[in-house]
Amino acid sequence: MQRLIPTLRKDQVDLELLMLIRTILAATKEISFRVSQGALGDVLGSTLDENIQGEQQKKLDVIANQLIKNMLLSDANVRSIASEEEDDVVAGDPDGRFIVAFDPLDGSSNIDINGQIGTIFTIYPAKPSLAANDPAQFHQTGRSQLAAGYVLYGPSTMLMLTTGKETRCFTLDRTHGGFLLTNDKVAVPEKTAEFSINMANSRFWFEPTQTYINILLEGEEGERNKRYNMRWNAAMVGDIHRILVRGGIFLYPSDKRDPAKPAKLRLLYEANPMAMLLENAGGAASTGTENILDLETSDLHQRVPVIMGSAEEVEFAKSFYK
Ligand code: AFP
């Protein structure tokens, strides 16, 4: 089986970018080990601190963030770092060619129940004229991403990665500690009969979401003439992985719960990397009215409504958000 580095070399990925991807993955291998230790490794439970999102930090959020941040700061090609667990930009090497944003531990609410969790990352070119601690480094659209991926810590540890061409899937081989290529060209089925949304929020949804989801629930008696099933992992990395493997549609729409914060998911280190992986696998990613990848980030932790997955289903869903 082909290993990660020869695969990226065959794709003629820039050598320094390739080395940076390897740096990030070295940290995720350590996280994968710590996750597998569970209570034996004292990684379960929460700290007393809150992050900038107002969420109580889990021990593993802090451990994963520190591991990745330390690895990135040791790489002279990294100019700036943004993380879900860091309030502001972390300055790296002032001459670094790249900037990195990441969600160190997506699905934190699943940690203590041994559920699916993951690390989501994205790499952009640095803006040469800007300082390493300038948040405007990250004011770019998702189309500028040089590479995007996630590592899913589940029964096996899997990497989904794109460097601008195909989306590829790798599996961590624990015998020699390397990621091996297990799917050379991931292709999202165009159509689906499986949707993913937190139904508990349904009474707070705006009319377009209400209407669309009701049509799916009507199944074969409704406009779509087919019965839909539902899945919800409470970890975007798990839901998007399922969709990349067998199709589906994932929604986290805006809702009325908190007018100051109508959307939940973060554009920079959740929506953008997932949108790039999906689009390069033949899927689609929208806010309902705009392509996620066309949005320019204006704040490190800005939130966006998300509708992504099988292209034909996303097109149908968008027809309600006009
Ligand atoms: P955490 O990482 O804070 O658990 O949040 C996970 C997440 O950002 C995303 O991965 C899930 O899709 C979504 O939030 C789950 O939200 P609900 O708690 O509303 O189910």
Short mmCIF file of C-alpha atoms and ligand atoms in Angstrom, two decimals:
data_model
loop_
_atom_site.label_atom_id
_atom_site.label_comp_id
_atom_site.label_asym_id
_atom_site.label_seq_id
_atom_site.Cartn_x
_atom_site.Cartn_y
_atom_site.Cartn_z
CA MET A 1 0.00 0.00 0.00
CA GLN A 2 1.22 3.46 -0.91
CA ARG A 3 2.31 5.73 1.89
CA LEU A 4 1.38 9.39 2.30
CA ILE A 5 4.63 11.09 1.25
CA PRO A 6 5.11 9.18 -2.06
CA THR A 7 1.44 9.91 -2.85
CA LEU A 8 1.90 13.65 -2.31
CA ARG A 9 5.18 13.61 -4.21
CA LYS A 10 3.41 11.91 -7.14
CA ASP A 11 0.88 14.79 -6.95
CA GLN A 12 3.90 17.14 -7.22
CA VAL A 13 2.91 18.88 -4.00
CA ASP A 14 5.34 21.69 -3.07
CA LEU A 15 8.05 20.12 -0.87
CA GLU A 16 7.70 22.63 1.99
CA LEU A 17 3.91 22.26 1.95
CA LEU A 18 4.36 18.49 2.03
CA MET A 19 6.68 18.81 5.03
CA LEU A 20 4.15 21.03 6.80
CA ILE A 21 1.39 18.47 6.24
CA ARG A 22 3.70 15.85 7.73
CA THR A 23 4.31 18.13 10.74
CA ILE A 24 0.56 18.43 11.41
CA LEU A 25 0.06 14.68 11.02
CA ALA A 26 2.85 13.92 13.46
CA ALA A 27 0.82 15.78 16.10
CA THR A 28 -2.37 13.93 15.14
CA LYS A 29 -0.66 10.57 15.60
CA GLU A 30 0.16 11.57 19.17
CA ILE A 31 -3.44 12.75 19.67
CA SER A 32 -4.70 9.45 18.24
CA PHE A 33 -2.61 7.58 20.82
CA ARG A 34 -3.79 9.81 23.68
CA VAL A 35 -7.43 9.40 22.60
CA SER A 36 -7.04 5.61 22.52
CA GLN A 37 -5.76 5.70 26.12
CA GLY A 38 -9.00 7.28 27.37
CA ALA A 39 -9.28 7.28 31.19
CA LEU A 40 -5.99 5.34 31.40
CA GLY A 41 -4.28 8.43 29.98
CA ASP A 42 -6.24 10.91 32.12
CA VAL A 43 -7.56 12.68 28.99
CA LEU A 44 -11.27 12.51 29.80
CA GLY A 45 -13.28 15.26 31.47
CA SER A 46 -13.26 19.05 31.43
CA THR A 47 -10.98 21.85 32.61
CA LEU A 48 -12.37 24.84 34.52
CA ASP A 49 -11.59 27.15 31.60
CA GLU A 50 -13.74 28.48 28.74
CA ASN A 51 -12.56 29.17 25.18
CA ILE A 52 -13.39 32.32 23.15
CA GLN A 53 -16.56 30.56 21.92
CA GLY A 54 -17.83 30.50 25.49
CA GLU A 55 -17.50 26.67 25.57
CA GLN A 56 -16.05 24.84 28.58
CA GLN A 57 -12.77 23.38 27.41
CA LYS A 58 -12.26 19.62 27.63
CA LYS A 59 -8.86 18.36 28.78
CA LEU A 60 -8.34 16.86 25.32
CA ASP A 61 -9.18 20.19 23.62
CA VAL A 62 -6.26 21.76 25.50
CA ILE A 63 -3.89 18.80 25.01
CA ALA A 64 -4.60 18.57 21.26
CA ASN A 65 -4.31 22.33 20.79
CA GLN A 66 -0.95 22.45 22.58
CA LEU A 67 0.45 19.46 20.65
CA ILE A 68 -0.45 20.92 17.25
CA LYS A 69 0.59 24.47 18.16
CA ASN A 70 4.01 23.32 19.43
CA MET A 71 4.61 21.28 16.27
CA LEU A 72 3.61 24.21 14.03
CA LEU A 73 5.79 26.70 15.94
CA SER A 74 8.76 24.37 15.34
CA ASP A 75 8.23 24.67 11.56
CA ALA A 76 10.00 27.70 10.03
CA ASN A 77 7.51 27.69 7.14
CA VAL A 78 4.60 28.62 9.42
CA ARG A 79 4.03 32.37 9.74
CA SER A 80 0.65 32.46 11.53
CA ILE A 81 -1.62 30.07 13.41
CA ALA A 82 -5.34 30.26 14.19
CA SER A 83 -7.16 27.72 16.35
CA GLU A 84 -10.67 27.22 17.79
CA GLU A 85 -8.95 27.16 21.21
CA GLU A 86 -6.89 30.36 20.71
CA ASP A 87 -8.53 33.79 21.08
CA ASP A 88 -6.13 35.51 18.68
CA VAL A 89 -3.58 34.74 15.96
CA VAL A 90 -0.43 33.01 17.25
CA ALA A 91 2.66 34.41 15.54
CA GLY A 92 5.13 31.96 14.06
CA ASP A 93 8.17 32.63 11.84
CA PRO A 94 7.97 36.16 10.31
CA ASP A 95 9.27 34.78 7.00
CA GLY A 96 7.06 31.68 6.95
CA ARG A 97 5.36 30.94 3.59
CA PHE A 98 2.21 29.43 5.06
CA ILE A 99 -0.55 30.08 7.61
CA VAL A 100 -2.49 27.28 9.32
CA ALA A 101 -5.96 27.21 10.93
CA PHE A 102 -7.33 24.22 12.82
CA ASP A 103 -10.00 22.82 15.12
CA PRO A 104 -7.81 20.68 17.37
CA LEU A 105 -10.62 18.49 18.67
CA ASP A 106 -13.94 18.57 16.83
CA GLY A 107 -16.83 16.86 18.60
CA SER A 108 -15.63 17.52 22.15
CA SER A 109 -19.01 16.49 23.56
CA ASN A 110 -18.24 12.95 22.31
CA ILE A 111 -14.94 12.57 24.18
CA ASP A 112 -16.33 11.22 27.45
CA ILE A 113 -18.70 8.82 25.65
CA ASN A 114 -16.00 7.27 23.42
CA GLY A 115 -17.69 8.73 20.34
CA GLN A 116 -16.20 9.90 17.06
CA ILE A 117 -13.93 12.98 17.33
CA GLY A 118 -11.37 14.53 15.01
CA THR A 119 -8.87 17.24 14.11
CA ILE A 120 -9.70 19.56 11.19
CA PHE A 121 -6.95 21.61 9.50
CA THR A 122 -6.40 23.96 6.57
CA ILE A 123 -3.31 25.63 5.05
CA TYR A 124 -3.25 28.94 3.16
CA PRO A 125 -0.43 30.99 1.61
CA ALA A 126 0.85 33.70 3.94
CA LYS A 127 0.46 37.32 2.84
CA PRO A 128 4.11 38.51 2.56
CA SER A 129 3.29 42.15 3.33
CA LEU A 130 1.51 41.37 6.62
CA ALA A 131 3.00 40.66 10.05
CA ALA A 132 2.82 37.20 11.58
CA ASN A 133 0.39 38.32 14.31
CA ASP A 134 -1.98 40.15 11.93
CA PRO A 135 -5.45 38.48 11.78
CA ALA A 136 -5.78 39.85 8.23
CA GLN A 137 -3.45 37.02 7.19
CA PHE A 138 -6.59 34.86 7.37
CA HIS A 139 -8.85 37.28 5.44
CA GLN A 140 -8.91 35.02 2.39
CA THR A 141 -11.60 32.97 0.63
CA GLY A 142 -11.70 29.20 0.93
CA ARG A 143 -10.65 29.03 -2.74
CA SER A 144 -7.14 30.07 -1.60
CA GLN A 145 -6.67 26.96 0.56
CA LEU A 146 -3.54 25.04 -0.51
CA ALA A 147 -4.49 21.95 1.46
CA ALA A 148 -7.33 20.86 3.74
CA GLY A 149 -8.04 17.74 5.74
CA TYR A 150 -9.21 16.06 8.87
CA VAL A 151 -8.06 13.15 10.99
CA LEU A 152 -10.95 11.10 12.37
CA TYR A 153 -10.27 9.29 15.66
CA GLY A 154 -12.69 6.40 15.47
CA PRO A 155 -12.38 2.58 15.51
CA SER A 156 -9.51 3.29 13.13
CA THR A 157 -7.71 6.58 12.67
CA MET A 158 -8.35 7.95 9.20
CA LEU A 159 -7.07 10.94 7.25
CA MET A 160 -9.09 12.67 4.53
CA LEU A 161 -6.86 15.06 2.57
CA THR A 162 -6.86 17.25 -0.54
CA THR A 163 -4.04 19.41 -1.87
CA GLY A 164 -6.19 20.92 -4.61
CA LYS A 165 -6.75 17.85 -6.78
CA GLU A 166 -8.52 14.66 -5.72
CA THR A 167 -9.74 14.08 -2.19
CA ARG A 168 -7.90 11.02 -0.88
CA CYS A 169 -8.38 8.80 2.15
CA PHE A 170 -5.60 7.27 4.23
CA THR A 171 -5.69 4.91 7.23
CA LEU A 172 -3.16 5.00 10.09
CA ASP A 173 -1.28 1.73 10.19
CA ARG A 174 -0.42 1.31 13.86
CA THR A 175 2.21 -1.35 13.11
CA HIS A 176 4.63 1.14 11.49
CA GLY A 177 2.88 4.35 12.50
CA GLY A 178 2.31 5.71 8.97
CA PHE A 179 -0.78 6.73 6.99
CA LEU A 180 -1.42 4.35 4.07
CA LEU A 181 -3.53 5.26 1.02
CA THR A 182 -6.87 3.41 1.22
CA ASN A 183 -8.93 5.41 -1.29
CA ASP A 184 -7.14 7.13 -4.15
CA LYS A 185 -10.09 9.13 -5.45
CA VAL A 186 -12.99 9.77 -3.07
CA ALA A 187 -16.26 10.40 -4.93
CA VAL A 188 -19.40 11.58 -3.13
CA PRO A 189 -22.53 9.95 -4.61
CA GLU A 190 -24.51 12.69 -6.39
CA LYS A 191 -27.86 11.63 -4.93
CA THR A 192 -28.80 10.52 -1.42
CA ALA A 193 -31.64 9.48 0.90
CA GLU A 194 -29.85 10.31 4.15
CA PHE A 195 -29.88 13.67 5.95
CA SER A 196 -28.04 14.97 8.98
CA ILE A 197 -29.31 17.84 11.15
CA ASN A 198 -29.87 18.39 14.89
CA MET A 199 -33.65 17.86 14.94
CA ALA A 200 -33.82 19.09 18.54
CA ASN A 201 -33.48 22.63 17.16
CA SER A 202 -36.42 22.28 14.74
CA ARG A 203 -38.70 24.77 16.54
CA PHE A 204 -35.99 27.44 16.18
CA TRP A 205 -35.47 26.93 12.44
CA PHE A 206 -36.34 29.62 9.90
CA GLU A 207 -39.04 28.82 7.32
CA PRO A 208 -36.74 27.54 4.50
CA THR A 209 -35.25 24.84 6.76
CA GLN A 210 -38.66 23.92 8.17
CA THR A 211 -40.08 23.47 4.65
CA TYR A 212 -37.11 21.51 3.28
CA ILE A 213 -36.84 19.07 6.20
CA ASN A 214 -40.62 18.52 6.25
CA ILE A 215 -40.45 17.44 2.58
CA LEU A 216 -37.72 14.91 3.45
CA LEU A 217 -39.81 13.60 6.35
CA GLU A 218 -42.76 13.05 3.96
CA GLY A 219 -40.56 10.46 2.28
CA GLU A 220 -42.09 8.50 -0.61
CA GLU A 221 -45.44 10.31 -0.12
CA GLY A 222 -43.74 13.66 -0.64
CA GLU A 223 -42.13 15.65 -3.46
CA ARG A 224 -38.92 13.57 -3.34
CA ASN A 225 -40.71 10.18 -3.83
CA LYS A 226 -38.21 8.35 -1.62
CA ARG A 227 -37.86 7.49 2.05
CA TYR A 228 -35.03 9.36 3.84
CA ASN A 229 -33.10 8.17 6.89
CA MET A 230 -31.43 10.43 9.45
CA ARG A 231 -28.05 10.38 11.22
CA TRP A 232 -26.43 12.91 13.66
CA ASN A 233 -22.97 12.37 15.18
CA ALA A 234 -22.70 15.66 17.11
CA ALA A 235 -19.25 15.82 15.48
CA MET A 236 -19.06 17.42 12.01
CA VAL A 237 -15.94 15.36 11.25
CA GLY A 238 -17.94 12.13 11.73
CA ASP A 239 -20.98 13.30 9.73
CA ILE A 240 -18.88 14.60 6.82
CA HIS A 241 -16.77 11.42 6.79
CA ARG A 242 -19.96 9.34 6.41
CA ILE A 243 -21.08 11.60 3.56
CA LEU A 244 -17.70 11.38 1.78
CA VAL A 245 -17.93 7.58 2.01
CA ARG A 246 -21.62 6.94 1.14
CA GLY A 247 -23.28 10.28 0.38
CA GLY A 248 -25.77 12.34 2.35
CA ILE A 249 -26.58 15.95 3.21
CA PHE A 250 -25.39 17.74 6.37
CA LEU A 251 -27.07 20.90 7.60
CA TYR A 252 -26.32 23.28 10.44
CA PRO A 253 -28.55 26.18 9.38
CA SER A 254 -28.97 29.54 11.06
CA ASP A 255 -31.75 29.51 13.67
CA LYS A 256 -33.55 31.74 16.18
CA ARG A 257 -31.97 30.41 19.41
CA ASP A 258 -29.55 33.33 19.84
CA PRO A 259 -30.02 36.34 17.48
CA ALA A 260 -26.47 37.48 18.32
CA LYS A 261 -25.13 34.11 17.12
CA PRO A 262 -27.61 32.73 14.51
CA ALA A 263 -25.12 30.20 13.07
CA LYS A 264 -22.95 27.67 14.95
CA LEU A 265 -20.15 26.35 12.75
CA ARG A 266 -16.93 28.31 12.15
CA LEU A 267 -16.03 29.31 8.58
CA LEU A 268 -12.22 29.30 8.82
CA TYR A 269 -11.43 25.93 10.46
CA GLU A 270 -14.67 23.92 10.10
CA ALA A 271 -16.72 24.93 7.02
CA ASN A 272 -13.91 25.88 4.60
CA PRO A 273 -11.76 22.72 4.90
CA MET A 274 -14.85 20.47 4.73
CA ALA A 275 -16.14 22.40 1.69
CA MET A 276 -12.81 21.91 -0.14
CA LEU A 277 -12.76 18.16 0.62
CA LEU A 278 -16.37 17.80 -0.56
CA GLU A 279 -16.06 19.90 -3.73
CA ASN A 280 -12.90 18.01 -4.76
CA ALA A 281 -14.85 14.78 -4.27
CA GLY A 282 -17.72 15.94 -6.49
CA GLY A 283 -19.98 17.20 -3.68
CA ALA A 284 -21.23 20.72 -2.91
CA ALA A 285 -21.08 23.19 0.03
CA SER A 286 -23.34 26.21 0.52
CA THR A 287 -24.71 28.63 3.10
CA GLY A 288 -28.06 28.25 1.31
CA THR A 289 -27.45 31.36 -0.75
CA GLU A 290 -23.65 31.36 -1.41
CA ASN A 291 -20.88 28.80 -2.02
CA ILE A 292 -18.95 28.42 1.22
CA LEU A 293 -15.59 28.60 -0.63
CA ASP A 294 -16.44 32.01 -2.15
CA LEU A 295 -16.84 33.68 1.25
CA GLU A 296 -13.97 35.90 2.44
CA THR A 297 -13.14 35.37 6.13
CA SER A 298 -13.38 38.63 8.09
CA ASP A 299 -13.05 37.25 11.64
CA LEU A 300 -11.06 34.22 12.89
CA HIS A 301 -14.05 32.73 14.68
CA GLN A 302 -16.90 33.89 12.42
CA ARG A 303 -19.80 31.46 12.04
CA VAL A 304 -21.75 30.51 8.91
CA PRO A 305 -24.86 28.45 8.12
CA VAL A 306 -23.84 25.19 6.43
CA ILE A 307 -25.55 22.93 3.88
CA MET A 308 -23.14 20.41 2.34
CA GLY A 309 -22.91 16.94 0.81
CA SER A 310 -24.30 15.15 -2.27
CA ALA A 311 -24.51 17.71 -5.09
CA GLU A 312 -28.05 16.99 -6.34
CA GLU A 313 -29.49 17.08 -2.81
CA VAL A 314 -27.67 20.32 -1.90
CA GLU A 315 -29.07 21.91 -5.10
CA PHE A 316 -32.58 20.84 -4.10
CA ALA A 317 -32.13 22.18 -0.53
CA LYS A 318 -30.79 25.54 -1.82
CA SER A 319 -34.01 26.06 -3.82
CA PHE A 320 -35.76 26.86 -0.51
CA TYR A 321 -33.25 29.52 0.62
CA LYS A 322 -33.61 31.87 -2.33
P1 AFP B 1 -17.84 20.66 19.84
O1 AFP B 1 -16.53 20.38 19.24
O2 AFP B 1 -17.83 21.87 20.72
O3 AFP B 1 -18.45 19.43 20.49
O4 AFP B 1 -18.87 21.05 18.69
C1 AFP B 1 -19.01 20.19 17.63
C2 AFP B 1 -19.65 21.00 16.50
O5 AFP B 1 -19.00 22.17 16.29
C3 AFP B 1 -19.73 20.19 15.21
O6 AFP B 1 -18.71 19.32 15.06
C4 AFP B 1 -21.06 19.49 15.31
O7 AFP B 1 -21.61 19.24 14.04
C5 AFP B 1 -21.91 20.46 16.10
O8 AFP B 1 -21.01 21.30 16.84
C6 AFP B 1 -22.81 19.73 17.08
O9 AFP B 1 -23.73 20.65 17.54
P2 AFP B 1 -24.94 20.22 18.51
O10 AFP B 1 -24.35 20.24 19.87
O11 AFP B 1 -25.97 21.27 18.26
O12 AFP B 1 -25.40 18.87 18.11
#
